Amino acid sequence: MSAATAATALPVHAAMDQFALHDDCLQLGAQPLTRLAQRVGRTPFYAYERAQIERRVALLRATLPAGLQLHYAMKANPMPALVNMMAGLVDGIDVASGGELKTALDTDMPVARISFAGPGKTDAELACAVAAGVVINLESEAEMERVAVAGARQGLTPRVALRINPDFELKHAGMKMGGGARQFGVDQQRVPAMLSRLGQLGLDFLGFHIFCGSQNLSAAAIAEAQARSVELALSLAPQAPSPLRLLNIGGGFGVPYFPGERALDLAALGRSMAAQMALLRLASPETRLVVELGRYLVAEAGVYVCRVLERKISRGQVFLVTDGGLHHHLAASGNFGQTIRKNYPVAIGNRIAGGARETVSVVGPLCTPLDLLAERMEMARADAGDLVVVYQSGAYGLSASPGAFLSHPAALEVLV
Ligand SMILES: *Cc1c(COP(=O)(O)O)cnc(C)c1O
């Protein structure tokens, strides 16, 4: 959305088309935003729309090969009601902390379909995971030894997968998590020795986990990493103590946040995944192929809503001062992994097109210039009481923000 957009044309980000409008007001879960704000009781809040999450899962099922297992990486959005809903839609839940594990165990997802990844798992977390019977993705040799101790103490056989840090990298990823020196997984070269030790320890080996990176909009780059992951897993499988039953090839499916970014070509990815699936079926028919998706399932289904407190003019520039800000939505402020700040799609939710339009900056109540939700963006002319909506906010929003900073009230969350 550039400032150069003609005043008559509504600047459109694809994200804004995903929600219905009624009388120029955004609708969420078939309710006007103004009414939803009344029922939530106060701003700011996050709202996630069930119908969009369902549509996204249906699209993935229709486009990706049959038999492929979809997992939800719940760090993208750990709201319990949402995770609970997701448990009924996907084939597994991936957690990355004891706290997330607790939320996942409260859903009706079978424990064998819950996996626990992430470096630095504590003995207490490992003991809980062993007792629950979830799959533990081993991130190091030391962790493997500690899991074996936890299993022996409880008289249980821990279920494990081995996370590999491969030699290759995921190209075009917003965040790289494999290739090179990493705190994630075990370097590819050390995997054979670890597999043999794993057998001695009597752990129940299920398979491999290879996750190379996040926020990728290139189907070709993801397809290449997936092909290399399948190839690597098949080459290491003969050295494992038992047959390969699980192969989690990560995810990394990105969503477009900024002007000029294009949505991932899911159809192209589906075609290449069908080839990988066929290859795996032939070489290792018993292996469950898994992709783990976070933001791709939820980012576009969510908005952040805050209220304009004051319309302020400084040296000719308009600032909408709101009750929301970076303490609830660090990513939209540009401080969560961006190198150059860019605007998320933002609009006035109760007057999307509006009559008069103007270029404004949307700021929050924090005493720092970083507290910026939109910088010189064109939107409908707004005043105190109007609702500002930040789109693409269903992932890495509230839980990825420094809520305690400046001691303002927390944001609420609703699933509609
Ligand atoms: C964070 C993470 C994901 C999810 O990443 P998205 O970009 O939200 O899809 C998946 N798997 C692992 C291991 C992760 O750490």
GROMACS .gro file of C-alpha atoms and ligand atoms in nm:
model
  431
    1MET     CA    1   0.000   0.000   0.000
    2SER     CA    2   0.193   0.301  -0.115
    3ALA     CA    3   0.116   0.659  -0.035
    4ALA     CA    4   0.106   0.718  -0.408
    5THR     CA    5  -0.219   0.522  -0.445
    6ALA     CA    6  -0.486   0.737  -0.609
    7ALA     CA    7  -0.720   0.885  -0.351
    8THR     CA    8  -1.024   0.733  -0.522
    9ALA     CA    9  -0.890   0.376  -0.530
   10LEU     CA   10  -0.898   0.185  -0.206
   11PRO     CA   11  -0.549   0.054  -0.139
   12VAL     CA   12  -0.596  -0.318  -0.125
   13HIS     CA   13  -0.385  -0.585   0.031
   14ALA     CA   14  -0.509  -0.935  -0.042
   15ALA     CA   15  -0.550  -0.980   0.335
   16MET     CA   16  -0.825  -0.721   0.337
   17ASP     CA   17  -1.033  -0.915   0.085
   18GLN     CA   18  -1.055  -1.215   0.312
   19PHE     CA   19  -1.307  -1.057   0.545
   20ALA     CA   20  -1.664  -0.965   0.458
   21LEU     CA   21  -1.780  -0.603   0.476
   22HIS     CA   22  -2.120  -0.471   0.580
   23ASP     CA   23  -2.199  -0.102   0.532
   24ASP     CA   24  -1.827  -0.036   0.491
   25CYS     CA   25  -1.762  -0.199   0.830
   26LEU     CA   26  -1.539  -0.505   0.865
   27GLN     CA   27  -1.725  -0.823   0.958
   28LEU     CA   28  -1.575  -1.098   1.170
   29GLY     CA   29  -1.756  -1.423   1.229
   30ALA     CA   30  -2.060  -1.265   1.054
   31GLN     CA   31  -2.074  -0.975   1.303
   32PRO     CA   32  -1.989  -0.611   1.238
   33LEU     CA   33  -1.664  -0.515   1.409
   34THR     CA   34  -1.839  -0.241   1.608
   35ARG     CA   35  -2.076  -0.497   1.762
   36LEU     CA   36  -1.792  -0.742   1.825
   37ALA     CA   37  -1.603  -0.465   2.005
   38GLN     CA   38  -1.911  -0.412   2.228
   39ARG     CA   39  -1.933  -0.779   2.310
   40VAL     CA   40  -1.560  -0.811   2.381
   41GLY     CA   41  -1.608  -0.521   2.621
   42ARG     CA   42  -1.290  -0.327   2.565
   43THR     CA   43  -1.012  -0.263   2.323
   44PRO     CA   44  -0.748  -0.361   2.227
   45PHE     CA   45  -0.818  -0.718   2.128
   46TYR     CA   46  -0.722  -0.984   1.880
   47ALA     CA   47  -0.999  -1.160   1.688
   48TYR     CA   48  -0.947  -1.485   1.498
   49GLU     CA   49  -1.207  -1.606   1.250
   50ARG     CA   50  -1.288  -1.979   1.259
   51ALA     CA   51  -1.428  -1.991   0.905
   52GLN     CA   52  -1.101  -1.868   0.758
   53ILE     CA   53  -0.894  -2.124   0.946
   54GLU     CA   54  -1.130  -2.398   0.827
   55ARG     CA   55  -1.105  -2.272   0.469
   56ARG     CA   56  -0.726  -2.269   0.489
   57VAL     CA   57  -0.706  -2.627   0.614
   58ALA     CA   58  -0.955  -2.736   0.344
   59LEU     CA   59  -0.741  -2.567   0.077
   60LEU     CA   60  -0.431  -2.749   0.199
   61ARG     CA   61  -0.614  -3.083   0.203
   62ALA     CA   62  -0.739  -3.023  -0.152
   63THR     CA   63  -0.405  -2.906  -0.291
   64LEU     CA   64  -0.143  -3.116  -0.113
   65PRO     CA   65  -0.115  -3.492  -0.177
   66ALA     CA   66  -0.360  -3.727  -0.009
   67GLY     CA   67  -0.213  -3.901   0.293
   68LEU     CA   68   0.015  -3.610   0.382
   69GLN     CA   69  -0.025  -3.528   0.752
   70LEU     CA   70  -0.078  -3.165   0.851
   71HIS     CA   71   0.048  -3.059   1.191
   72TYR     CA   72  -0.013  -2.728   1.365
   73ALA     CA   73   0.300  -2.565   1.512
   74MET     CA   74   0.121  -2.396   1.799
   75LYS     CA   75   0.384  -2.137   1.883
   76ALA     CA   76   0.230  -1.933   1.598
   77ASN     CA   77  -0.082  -1.890   1.812
   78PRO     CA   78  -0.118  -2.073   2.141
   79MET     CA   79  -0.465  -1.941   2.238
   80PRO     CA   80  -0.622  -2.250   2.401
   81ALA     CA   81  -0.961  -2.216   2.226
   82LEU     CA   82  -0.787  -2.191   1.890
   83VAL     CA   83  -0.557  -2.487   1.959
   84ASN     CA   84  -0.860  -2.683   2.066
   85MET     CA   85  -1.038  -2.602   1.743
   86MET     CA   86  -0.726  -2.687   1.544
   87ALA     CA   87  -0.708  -3.028   1.713
   88GLY     CA   88  -1.028  -3.116   1.531
   89LEU     CA   89  -0.898  -3.001   1.194
   90VAL     CA   90  -0.537  -3.121   1.164
   91ASP     CA   91  -0.351  -3.449   1.216
   92GLY     CA   92  -0.110  -3.342   1.487
   93ILE     CA   93   0.013  -3.060   1.710
   94ASP     CA   94   0.376  -2.958   1.746
   95VAL     CA   95   0.473  -2.793   2.072
   96ALA     CA   96   0.796  -2.623   2.176
   97SER     CA   97   0.767  -2.585   2.554
   98GLY     CA   98   0.618  -2.751   2.859
   99GLY     CA   99   0.350  -2.482   2.867
  100GLU     CA  100   0.248  -2.549   2.507
  101LEU     CA  101   0.254  -2.921   2.580
  102LYS     CA  102   0.004  -2.868   2.861
  103THR     CA  103  -0.233  -2.681   2.627
  104ALA     CA  104  -0.199  -2.951   2.360
  105LEU     CA  105  -0.265  -3.229   2.613
  106ASP     CA  106  -0.591  -3.057   2.710
  107THR     CA  107  -0.721  -3.104   2.353
  108ASP     CA  108  -0.849  -3.434   2.218
  109MET     CA  109  -0.547  -3.481   1.991
  110PRO     CA  110  -0.408  -3.834   2.048
  111VAL     CA  111  -0.074  -3.815   2.232
  112ALA     CA  112   0.104  -4.008   1.958
  113ARG     CA  113   0.025  -3.713   1.728
  114ILE     CA  114   0.175  -3.451   1.958
  115SER     CA  115   0.545  -3.380   1.915
  116PHE     CA  116   0.775  -3.173   2.129
  117ALA     CA  117   1.065  -2.989   1.961
  118GLY     CA  118   1.299  -2.712   2.068
  119PRO     CA  119   1.642  -2.677   2.229
  120GLY     CA  120   1.686  -2.648   2.606
  121LYS     CA  121   1.410  -2.879   2.723
  122THR     CA  122   1.437  -2.910   3.101
  123ASP     CA  123   1.436  -3.243   3.287
  124ALA     CA  124   1.092  -3.152   3.423
  125GLU     CA  125   0.959  -3.092   3.070
  126LEU     CA  126   1.114  -3.416   2.946
  127ALA     CA  127   0.967  -3.613   3.236
  128CYS     CA  128   0.624  -3.469   3.157
  129ALA     CA  129   0.661  -3.552   2.786
  130VAL     CA  130   0.770  -3.910   2.863
  131ALA     CA  131   0.481  -3.960   3.106
  132ALA     CA  132   0.234  -3.819   2.854
  133GLY     CA  133   0.369  -4.043   2.576
  134VAL     CA  134   0.420  -3.768   2.319
  135VAL     CA  135   0.695  -3.780   2.057
  136ILE     CA  136   1.010  -3.599   2.169
  137ASN     CA  137   1.213  -3.444   1.889
  138LEU     CA  138   1.570  -3.484   2.012
  139GLU     CA  139   1.776  -3.171   1.957
  140SER     CA  140   2.111  -3.305   2.086
  141GLU     CA  141   2.299  -3.611   2.211
  142ALA     CA  142   2.283  -3.475   2.567
  143GLU     CA  143   1.906  -3.445   2.542
  144MET     CA  144   1.886  -3.806   2.421
  145GLU     CA  145   2.073  -3.921   2.733
  146ARG     CA  146   1.842  -3.720   2.959
  147VAL     CA  147   1.533  -3.862   2.787
  148ALA     CA  148   1.666  -4.213   2.844
  149VAL     CA  149   1.713  -4.136   3.215
  150ALA     CA  150   1.357  -3.999   3.237
  151GLY     CA  151   1.225  -4.315   3.068
  152ALA     CA  152   1.419  -4.546   3.302
  153ARG     CA  153   1.296  -4.358   3.609
  154GLN     CA  154   0.935  -4.393   3.503
  155GLY     CA  155   0.965  -4.746   3.365
  156LEU     CA  156   0.847  -4.619   3.025
  157THR     CA  157   0.995  -4.633   2.675
  158PRO     CA  158   1.014  -4.276   2.543
  159ARG     CA  159   0.902  -4.218   2.185
  160VAL     CA  160   1.157  -4.011   2.001
  161ALA     CA  161   1.237  -3.856   1.666
  162LEU     CA  162   1.576  -3.713   1.578
  163ARG     CA  163   1.595  -3.356   1.459
  164ILE     CA  164   1.862  -3.319   1.194
  165ASN     CA  165   2.047  -2.998   1.117
  166PRO     CA  166   2.111  -3.069   0.749
  167ASP     CA  167   2.404  -2.957   0.535
  168PHE     CA  168   2.172  -2.761   0.308
  169GLU     CA  169   1.987  -2.436   0.375
  170LEU     CA  170   1.637  -2.328   0.286
  171LYS     CA  171   1.675  -2.051   0.029
  172HIS     CA  172   1.464  -1.735   0.056
  173ALA     CA  173   1.352  -1.812   0.412
  174GLY     CA  174   1.263  -1.518   0.635
  175MET     CA  175   1.420  -1.706   0.926
  176LYS     CA  176   1.675  -1.983   0.871
  177MET     CA  177   1.675  -2.271   1.117
  178GLY     CA  178   1.889  -2.530   0.945
  179GLY     CA  179   2.220  -2.550   0.759
  180GLY     CA  180   2.542  -2.409   0.908
  181ALA     CA  181   2.600  -2.390   1.282
  182ARG     CA  182   2.269  -2.394   1.471
  183GLN     CA  183   2.129  -2.449   1.816
  184PHE     CA  184   1.858  -2.662   1.651
  185GLY     CA  185   1.894  -3.033   1.582
  186VAL     CA  186   2.198  -3.253   1.542
  187ASP     CA  187   2.449  -3.193   1.264
  188GLN     CA  188   2.389  -3.437   0.980
  189GLN     CA  189   2.739  -3.588   1.016
  190ARG     CA  190   2.672  -3.692   1.375
  191VAL     CA  191   2.339  -3.861   1.308
  192PRO     CA  192   2.472  -4.216   1.236
  193ALA     CA  193   2.658  -4.234   1.570
  194MET     CA  194   2.356  -4.097   1.750
  195LEU     CA  195   2.128  -4.355   1.588
  196SER     CA  196   2.346  -4.634   1.713
  197ARG     CA  197   2.349  -4.493   2.068
  198LEU     CA  198   1.971  -4.447   2.047
  199GLY     CA  199   1.939  -4.820   1.981
  200GLN     CA  200   2.159  -4.906   2.281
  201LEU     CA  201   1.945  -4.685   2.504
  202GLY     CA  202   1.633  -4.872   2.394
  203LEU     CA  203   1.440  -4.560   2.296
  204ASP     CA  204   1.143  -4.604   2.061
  205PHE     CA  205   1.276  -4.446   1.742
  206LEU     CA  206   1.002  -4.314   1.514
  207GLY     CA  207   1.189  -4.109   1.259
  208PHE     CA  208   1.336  -3.776   1.162
  209HIS     CA  209   1.248  -3.411   1.190
  210ILE     CA  210   1.406  -3.163   0.950
  211PHE     CA  211   1.296  -2.801   0.974
  212CYS     CA  212   1.502  -2.556   0.776
  213GLY     CA  213   1.327  -2.224   0.815
  214SER     CA  214   1.022  -2.008   0.827
  215GLN     CA  215   0.824  -1.747   0.632
  216ASN     CA  216   0.916  -1.861   0.281
  217LEU     CA  217   0.710  -1.740  -0.014
  218SER     CA  218   0.902  -1.937  -0.278
  219ALA     CA  219   0.736  -2.268  -0.365
  220ALA     CA  220   1.049  -2.370  -0.557
  221ALA     CA  221   1.278  -2.312  -0.258
  222ILE     CA  222   1.049  -2.504  -0.022
  223ALA     CA  223   1.014  -2.786  -0.275
  224GLU     CA  224   1.390  -2.812  -0.312
  225ALA     CA  225   1.444  -2.828   0.066
  226GLN     CA  226   1.168  -3.090   0.096
  227ALA     CA  227   1.320  -3.305  -0.178
  228ARG     CA  228   1.660  -3.289  -0.011
  229SER     CA  229   1.501  -3.369   0.327
  230VAL     CA  230   1.331  -3.682   0.192
  231GLU     CA  231   1.653  -3.788   0.023
  232LEU     CA  232   1.856  -3.732   0.341
  233ALA     CA  233   1.606  -3.922   0.558
  234LEU     CA  234   1.602  -4.219   0.322
  235SER     CA  235   1.982  -4.228   0.312
  236LEU     CA  236   2.007  -4.231   0.694
  237ALA     CA  237   1.716  -4.470   0.757
  238PRO     CA  238   1.917  -4.794   0.710
  239GLN     CA  239   2.133  -4.695   1.007
  240ALA     CA  240   1.835  -4.650   1.239
  241PRO     CA  241   1.749  -4.911   1.506
  242SER     CA  242   1.396  -4.952   1.364
  243PRO     CA  243   1.210  -4.870   1.042
  244LEU     CA  244   1.130  -4.511   0.958
  245ARG     CA  245   0.769  -4.452   1.066
  246LEU     CA  246   0.771  -4.073   1.078
  247LEU     CA  247   0.926  -3.809   0.859
  248ASN     CA  248   0.852  -3.449   0.950
  249ILE     CA  249   0.990  -3.231   0.672
  250GLY     CA  250   0.909  -2.903   0.844
  251GLY     CA  251   0.700  -2.630   0.692
  252GLY     CA  252   0.811  -2.278   0.632
  253PHE     CA  253   0.505  -2.186   0.422
  254GLY     CA  254   0.500  -1.807   0.434
  255VAL     CA  255   0.225  -1.548   0.413
  256PRO     CA  256   0.247  -1.209   0.239
  257TYR     CA  257   0.268  -0.928   0.493
  258PHE     CA  258   0.405  -0.637   0.293
  259PRO     CA  259   0.338  -0.453  -0.032
  260GLY     CA  260   0.486  -0.637  -0.329
  261GLU     CA  261   0.492  -0.977  -0.159
  262ARG     CA  262   0.305  -1.250  -0.341
  263ALA     CA  263   0.120  -1.541  -0.186
  264LEU     CA  264   0.290  -1.879  -0.192
  265ASP     CA  265   0.206  -2.084  -0.505
  266LEU     CA  266   0.046  -2.372  -0.319
  267ALA     CA  267  -0.058  -2.555  -0.636
  268ALA     CA  268   0.305  -2.572  -0.753
  269LEU     CA  269   0.415  -2.691  -0.412
  270GLY     CA  270   0.139  -2.953  -0.416
  271ARG     CA  271   0.271  -3.096  -0.743
  272SER     CA  272   0.624  -3.129  -0.615
  273MET     CA  273   0.506  -3.276  -0.285
  274ALA     CA  274   0.307  -3.539  -0.474
  275ALA     CA  275   0.635  -3.651  -0.630
  276GLN     CA  276   0.806  -3.668  -0.289
  277MET     CA  277   0.513  -3.859  -0.145
  278ALA     CA  278   0.527  -4.112  -0.431
  279LEU     CA  279   0.900  -4.157  -0.381
  280LEU     CA  280   0.857  -4.217  -0.010
  281ARG     CA  281   0.566  -4.459  -0.061
  282LEU     CA  282   0.788  -4.666  -0.286
  283ALA     CA  283   1.101  -4.661  -0.069
  284SER     CA  284   0.938  -4.672   0.273
  285PRO     CA  285   0.563  -4.745   0.262
  286GLU     CA  286   0.518  -4.734   0.642
  287THR     CA  287   0.647  -4.378   0.682
  288ARG     CA  288   0.403  -4.104   0.780
  289LEU     CA  289   0.501  -3.783   0.597
  290VAL     CA  290   0.432  -3.470   0.802
  291VAL     CA  291   0.447  -3.097   0.738
  292GLU     CA  292   0.423  -2.863   1.036
  293LEU     CA  293   0.264  -2.529   0.969
  294GLY     CA  294   0.222  -2.234   1.201
  295ARG     CA  295   0.153  -1.898   1.046
  296TYR     CA  296   0.018  -2.039   0.720
  297LEU     CA  297  -0.280  -2.181   0.910
  298VAL     CA  298  -0.362  -1.880   1.124
  299ALA     CA  299  -0.188  -1.553   1.031
  300GLU     CA  300  -0.442  -1.436   0.776
  301ALA     CA  301  -0.742  -1.536   0.988
  302GLY     CA  302  -0.662  -1.285   1.262
  303VAL     CA  303  -0.679  -0.911   1.318
  304TYR     CA  304  -0.564  -0.683   1.596
  305VAL     CA  305  -0.812  -0.413   1.690
  306CYS     CA  306  -0.742  -0.096   1.887
  307ARG     CA  307  -0.926   0.231   1.935
  308VAL     CA  308  -0.826   0.582   1.837
  309LEU     CA  309  -0.789   0.794   2.152
  310GLU     CA  310  -0.683   1.112   1.984
  311ARG     CA  311  -0.620   1.257   1.642
  312LYS     CA  312  -0.309   1.469   1.675
  313ILE     CA  313  -0.129   1.690   1.428
  314SER     CA  314   0.242   1.755   1.449
  315ARG     CA  315   0.409   1.980   1.193
  316GLY     CA  316   0.143   1.899   0.941
  317GLN     CA  317   0.147   1.521   0.990
  318VAL     CA  318  -0.153   1.336   1.130
  319PHE     CA  319  -0.102   1.087   1.413
  320LEU     CA  320  -0.378   0.858   1.530
  321VAL     CA  321  -0.290   0.789   1.891
  322THR     CA  322  -0.449   0.457   1.993
  323ASP     CA  323  -0.481   0.237   2.300
  324GLY     CA  324  -0.288  -0.040   2.121
  325GLY     CA  325   0.076  -0.074   2.026
  326LEU     CA  326   0.394  -0.274   2.020
  327HIS     CA  327   0.334  -0.415   2.369
  328HIS     CA  328   0.056  -0.624   2.209
  329HIS     CA  329   0.182  -0.647   1.853
  330LEU     CA  330   0.557  -0.629   1.829
  331ALA     CA  331   0.560  -0.771   1.475
  332ALA     CA  332   0.338  -0.495   1.331
  333SER     CA  333   0.564  -0.234   1.490
  334GLY     CA  334   0.849  -0.377   1.283
  335ASN     CA  335   1.056  -0.498   1.575
  336PHE     CA  336   1.014  -0.876   1.543
  337GLY     CA  337   1.282  -0.983   1.298
  338GLN     CA  338   1.242  -0.709   1.035
  339THR     CA  339   1.555  -0.529   0.923
  340ILE     CA  340   1.373  -0.247   0.743
  341ARG     CA  341   1.042  -0.139   0.892
  342LYS     CA  342   0.744  -0.195   0.662
  343ASN     CA  343   0.376  -0.144   0.726
  344TYR     CA  344   0.142  -0.433   0.787
  345PRO     CA  345  -0.194  -0.385   0.614
  346VAL     CA  346  -0.391  -0.146   0.838
  347ALA     CA  347  -0.734   0.013   0.794
  348ILE     CA  348  -1.008   0.190   0.989
  349GLY     CA  349  -1.228  -0.109   1.064
  350ASN     CA  350  -1.559   0.072   1.104
  351ARG     CA  351  -1.503   0.277   0.787
  352ILE     CA  352  -1.293   0.070   0.551
  353ALA     CA  353  -1.326   0.279   0.234
  354GLY     CA  354  -1.463   0.586   0.406
  355GLY     CA  355  -1.541   0.914   0.239
  356ALA     CA  356  -1.244   1.143   0.286
  357ARG     CA  357  -0.913   0.965   0.307
  358GLU     CA  358  -0.582   1.083   0.443
  359THR     CA  359  -0.229   0.972   0.510
  360VAL     CA  360  -0.164   0.909   0.878
  361SER     CA  361   0.069   0.739   1.120
  362VAL     CA  362  -0.089   0.510   1.379
  363VAL     CA  363   0.093   0.507   1.712
  364GLY     CA  364   0.039   0.358   2.055
  365PRO     CA  365   0.060   0.492   2.410
  366LEU     CA  366   0.416   0.380   2.484
  367CYS     CA  367   0.689   0.634   2.549
  368THR     CA  368   0.911   0.517   2.266
  369PRO     CA  369   0.920   0.613   1.897
  370LEU     CA  370   0.925   0.240   1.818
  371ASP     CA  371   0.558   0.223   1.914
  372LEU     CA  372   0.432   0.256   1.559
  373LEU     CA  373   0.157   0.044   1.402
  374ALA     CA  374   0.145   0.226   1.069
  375GLU     CA  375   0.378   0.484   0.925
  376ARG     CA  376   0.231   0.734   0.681
  377MET     CA  377  -0.034   0.507   0.535
  378GLU     CA  378  -0.344   0.611   0.351
  379MET     CA  379  -0.673   0.522   0.519
  380ALA     CA  380  -1.021   0.660   0.581
  381ARG     CA  381  -1.018   0.981   0.785
  382ALA     CA  382  -1.056   0.878   1.148
  383ASP     CA  383  -1.120   1.039   1.481
  384ALA     CA  384  -1.133   0.946   1.849
  385GLY     CA  385  -1.352   0.639   1.900
  386ASP     CA  386  -1.283   0.481   1.560
  387LEU     CA  387  -1.138   0.131   1.541
  388VAL     CA  388  -0.799   0.064   1.382
  389VAL     CA  389  -0.753  -0.286   1.241
  390VAL     CA  390  -0.418  -0.451   1.173
  391TYR     CA  391  -0.457  -0.744   0.934
  392GLN     CA  392  -0.233  -1.056   0.902
  393SER     CA  393  -0.223  -1.070   1.280
  394GLY     CA  394  -0.332  -1.425   1.364
  395ALA     CA  395   0.025  -1.551   1.416
  396TYR     CA  396   0.313  -1.425   1.631
  397GLY     CA  397   0.092  -1.149   1.770
  398LEU     CA  398   0.004  -1.137   2.138
  399SER     CA  399   0.228  -1.424   2.251
  400ALA     CA  400   0.526  -1.276   2.066
  401SER     CA  401   0.497  -0.931   2.221
  402PRO     CA  402   0.642  -0.771   2.536
  403GLY     CA  403   0.311  -0.735   2.718
  404ALA     CA  404   0.462  -0.607   3.041
  405PHE     CA  405   0.646  -0.317   2.877
  406LEU     CA  406   0.503   0.012   3.014
  407SER     CA  407   0.240  -0.165   3.230
  408HIS     CA  408  -0.063  -0.104   3.011
  409PRO     CA  409  -0.355  -0.348   3.021
  410ALA     CA  410  -0.316  -0.675   2.831
  411ALA     CA  411  -0.498  -0.729   2.502
  412LEU     CA  412  -0.792  -0.970   2.496
  413GLU     CA  413  -0.839  -1.250   2.244
  414VAL     CA  414  -1.152  -1.392   2.088
  415LEU     CA  415  -1.220  -1.672   1.843
  416VAL     CA  416  -1.531  -1.602   1.637
  417LIG     C1  417   0.832  -2.203   1.457
  417LIG     C2  418   0.832  -2.338   1.404
  417LIG     C3  419   0.734  -2.376   1.310
  417LIG     C4  420   0.631  -2.281   1.256
  417LIG     O1  421   0.681  -2.180   1.175
  417LIG     P1  422   0.581  -2.093   1.088
  417LIG     O2  423   0.667  -1.998   1.015
  417LIG     O3  424   0.487  -2.026   1.183
  417LIG     O4  425   0.506  -2.187   0.999
  417LIG     C5  426   0.735  -2.505   1.266
  417LIG     N1  427   0.824  -2.595   1.313
  417LIG     C6  428   0.918  -2.564   1.404
  417LIG     C7  429   1.013  -2.666   1.450
  417LIG     C8  430   0.925  -2.435   1.452
  417LIG     O5  431   1.019  -2.403   1.541
   0.00000   0.00000   0.00000
